[in-house]
Amino acid sequence: MNEDHYESPFSARYASAEMQSLFSPNRKFRTWRRLWIALAEAERELGLPISAEQIAE
């Protein structure tokens, strides 16, 4: 399975390579990772006990 492109019976037929890339597993996991980091940074700014090391992990 190619992790850089979303695969389905319809995507090969109807979606462009750019669209397949936008919905790929790699893109999805990178986006979720950035979201979790932003959330941890915001929570840290609000005073929750989150260290810089935990965010860097």
mmCIF file with all atom_site columns, C-alpha atoms in Angstrom:
data_model
loop_
_atom_site.group_PDB
_atom_site.id
_atom_site.type_symbol
_atom_site.label_atom_id
_atom_site.label_alt_id
_atom_site.label_comp_id
_atom_site.label_asym_id
_atom_site.label_entity_id
_atom_site.label_seq_id
_atom_site.pdbx_PDB_ins_code
_atom_site.Cartn_x
_atom_site.Cartn_y
_atom_site.Cartn_z
_atom_site.occupancy
_atom_site.B_iso_or_equiv
_atom_site.pdbx_formal_charge
_atom_site.auth_seq_id
_atom_site.auth_comp_id
_atom_site.auth_asym_id
_atom_site.auth_atom_id
_atom_site.pdbx_PDB_model_num
ATOM 1  C CA . MET A 1 1  ? 0.000   0.000  0.000   1.00 0.00 ? 1  MET A CA 1
ATOM 2  C CA . ASN A 1 2  ? 1.328   3.397  -0.959  1.00 0.00 ? 2  ASN A CA 1
ATOM 3  C CA . GLU A 1 3  ? 1.126   5.674  2.084   1.00 0.00 ? 3  GLU A CA 1
ATOM 4  C CA . ASP A 1 4  ? 1.448   8.834  -0.029  1.00 0.00 ? 4  ASP A CA 1
ATOM 5  C CA . HIS A 1 5  ? -1.812  8.355  -1.923  1.00 0.00 ? 5  HIS A CA 1
ATOM 6  C CA . TYR A 1 6  ? -5.323  7.506  -0.785  1.00 0.00 ? 6  TYR A CA 1
ATOM 7  C CA . GLU A 1 7  ? -6.471  4.265  -2.358  1.00 0.00 ? 7  GLU A CA 1
ATOM 8  C CA . SER A 1 8  ? -10.020 3.312  -3.173  1.00 0.00 ? 8  SER A CA 1
ATOM 9  C CA . PRO A 1 9  ? -11.769 1.963  -6.252  1.00 0.00 ? 9  PRO A CA 1
ATOM 10 C CA . PHE A 1 10 ? -13.003 5.465  -7.064  1.00 0.00 ? 10 PHE A CA 1
ATOM 11 C CA . SER A 1 11 ? -9.843  7.451  -6.404  1.00 0.00 ? 11 SER A CA 1
ATOM 12 C CA . ALA A 1 12 ? -7.852  5.764  -9.151  1.00 0.00 ? 12 ALA A CA 1
ATOM 13 C CA . ARG A 1 13 ? -10.612 6.548  -11.594 1.00 0.00 ? 13 ARG A CA 1
ATOM 14 C CA . TYR A 1 14 ? -11.861 9.975  -10.561 1.00 0.00 ? 14 TYR A CA 1
ATOM 15 C CA . ALA A 1 15 ? -9.370  11.726 -8.258  1.00 0.00 ? 15 ALA A CA 1
ATOM 16 C CA . SER A 1 16 ? -6.293  13.610 -9.363  1.00 0.00 ? 16 SER A CA 1
ATOM 17 C CA . ALA A 1 17 ? -2.881  12.738 -7.934  1.00 0.00 ? 17 ALA A CA 1
ATOM 18 C CA . GLU A 1 18 ? -3.014  15.921 -5.847  1.00 0.00 ? 18 GLU A CA 1
ATOM 19 C CA . MET A 1 19 ? -6.391  14.967 -4.375  1.00 0.00 ? 19 MET A CA 1
ATOM 20 C CA . GLN A 1 20 ? -5.149  11.456 -3.575  1.00 0.00 ? 20 GLN A CA 1
ATOM 21 C CA . SER A 1 21 ? -2.154  13.004 -1.830  1.00 0.00 ? 21 SER A CA 1
ATOM 22 C CA . LEU A 1 22 ? -4.385  15.301 0.247   1.00 0.00 ? 22 LEU A CA 1
ATOM 23 C CA . PHE A 1 23 ? -6.305  12.324 1.632   1.00 0.00 ? 23 PHE A CA 1
ATOM 24 C CA . SER A 1 24 ? -3.336  9.971  2.016   1.00 0.00 ? 24 SER A CA 1
ATOM 25 C CA . PRO A 1 25 ? -2.593  8.214  5.321   1.00 0.00 ? 25 PRO A CA 1
ATOM 26 C CA . ASN A 1 26 ? 0.704   10.103 5.659   1.00 0.00 ? 26 ASN A CA 1
ATOM 27 C CA . ARG A 1 27 ? -1.006  13.477 5.269   1.00 0.00 ? 27 ARG A CA 1
ATOM 28 C CA . LYS A 1 28 ? -3.701  12.475 7.740   1.00 0.00 ? 28 LYS A CA 1
ATOM 29 C CA . PHE A 1 29 ? -1.193  11.406 10.410  1.00 0.00 ? 29 PHE A CA 1
ATOM 30 C CA . ARG A 1 30 ? 0.989   14.503 9.918   1.00 0.00 ? 30 ARG A CA 1
ATOM 31 C CA . THR A 1 31 ? -2.067  16.735 10.247  1.00 0.00 ? 31 THR A CA 1
ATOM 32 C CA . TRP A 1 32 ? -3.188  14.998 13.447  1.00 0.00 ? 32 TRP A CA 1
ATOM 33 C CA . ARG A 1 33 ? 0.340   15.279 14.850  1.00 0.00 ? 33 ARG A CA 1
ATOM 34 C CA . ARG A 1 34 ? 0.428   19.045 14.196  1.00 0.00 ? 34 ARG A CA 1
ATOM 35 C CA . LEU A 1 35 ? -3.007  19.374 15.796  1.00 0.00 ? 35 LEU A CA 1
ATOM 36 C CA . TRP A 1 36 ? -1.912  17.541 18.961  1.00 0.00 ? 36 TRP A CA 1
ATOM 37 C CA . ILE A 1 37 ? 1.239   19.663 19.231  1.00 0.00 ? 37 ILE A CA 1
ATOM 38 C CA . ALA A 1 38 ? -0.766  22.893 18.871  1.00 0.00 ? 38 ALA A CA 1
ATOM 39 C CA . LEU A 1 39 ? -3.222  21.657 21.499  1.00 0.00 ? 39 LEU A CA 1
ATOM 40 C CA . ALA A 1 40 ? -0.418  20.776 23.939  1.00 0.00 ? 40 ALA A CA 1
ATOM 41 C CA . GLU A 1 41 ? 1.217   24.181 23.420  1.00 0.00 ? 41 GLU A CA 1
ATOM 42 C CA . ALA A 1 42 ? -2.083  25.986 24.028  1.00 0.00 ? 42 ALA A CA 1
ATOM 43 C CA . GLU A 1 43 ? -2.771  23.943 27.153  1.00 0.00 ? 43 GLU A CA 1
ATOM 44 C CA . ARG A 1 44 ? 0.739   24.700 28.409  1.00 0.00 ? 44 ARG A CA 1
ATOM 45 C CA . GLU A 1 45 ? 0.152   28.441 27.885  1.00 0.00 ? 45 GLU A CA 1
ATOM 46 C CA . LEU A 1 46 ? -3.034  28.117 29.941  1.00 0.00 ? 46 LEU A CA 1
ATOM 47 C CA . GLY A 1 47 ? -1.050  26.675 32.833  1.00 0.00 ? 47 GLY A CA 1
ATOM 48 C CA . LEU A 1 48 ? -1.424  22.927 32.487  1.00 0.00 ? 48 LEU A CA 1
ATOM 49 C CA . PRO A 1 49 ? 1.645   20.972 33.590  1.00 0.00 ? 49 PRO A CA 1
ATOM 50 C CA . ILE A 1 50 ? 3.012   20.095 30.141  1.00 0.00 ? 50 ILE A CA 1
ATOM 51 C CA . SER A 1 51 ? 6.767   20.300 29.720  1.00 0.00 ? 51 SER A CA 1
ATOM 52 C CA . ALA A 1 52 ? 8.627   21.374 26.592  1.00 0.00 ? 52 ALA A CA 1
ATOM 53 C CA . GLU A 1 53 ? 10.134  17.881 26.474  1.00 0.00 ? 53 GLU A CA 1
ATOM 54 C CA . GLN A 1 54 ? 6.671   16.349 26.279  1.00 0.00 ? 54 GLN A CA 1
ATOM 55 C CA . ILE A 1 55 ? 5.757   18.638 23.400  1.00 0.00 ? 55 ILE A CA 1
ATOM 56 C CA . ALA A 1 56 ? 9.020   17.870 21.597  1.00 0.00 ? 56 ALA A CA 1
ATOM 57 C CA . GLU A 1 57 ? 8.313   14.147 21.865  1.00 0.00 ? 57 GLU A CA 1
#
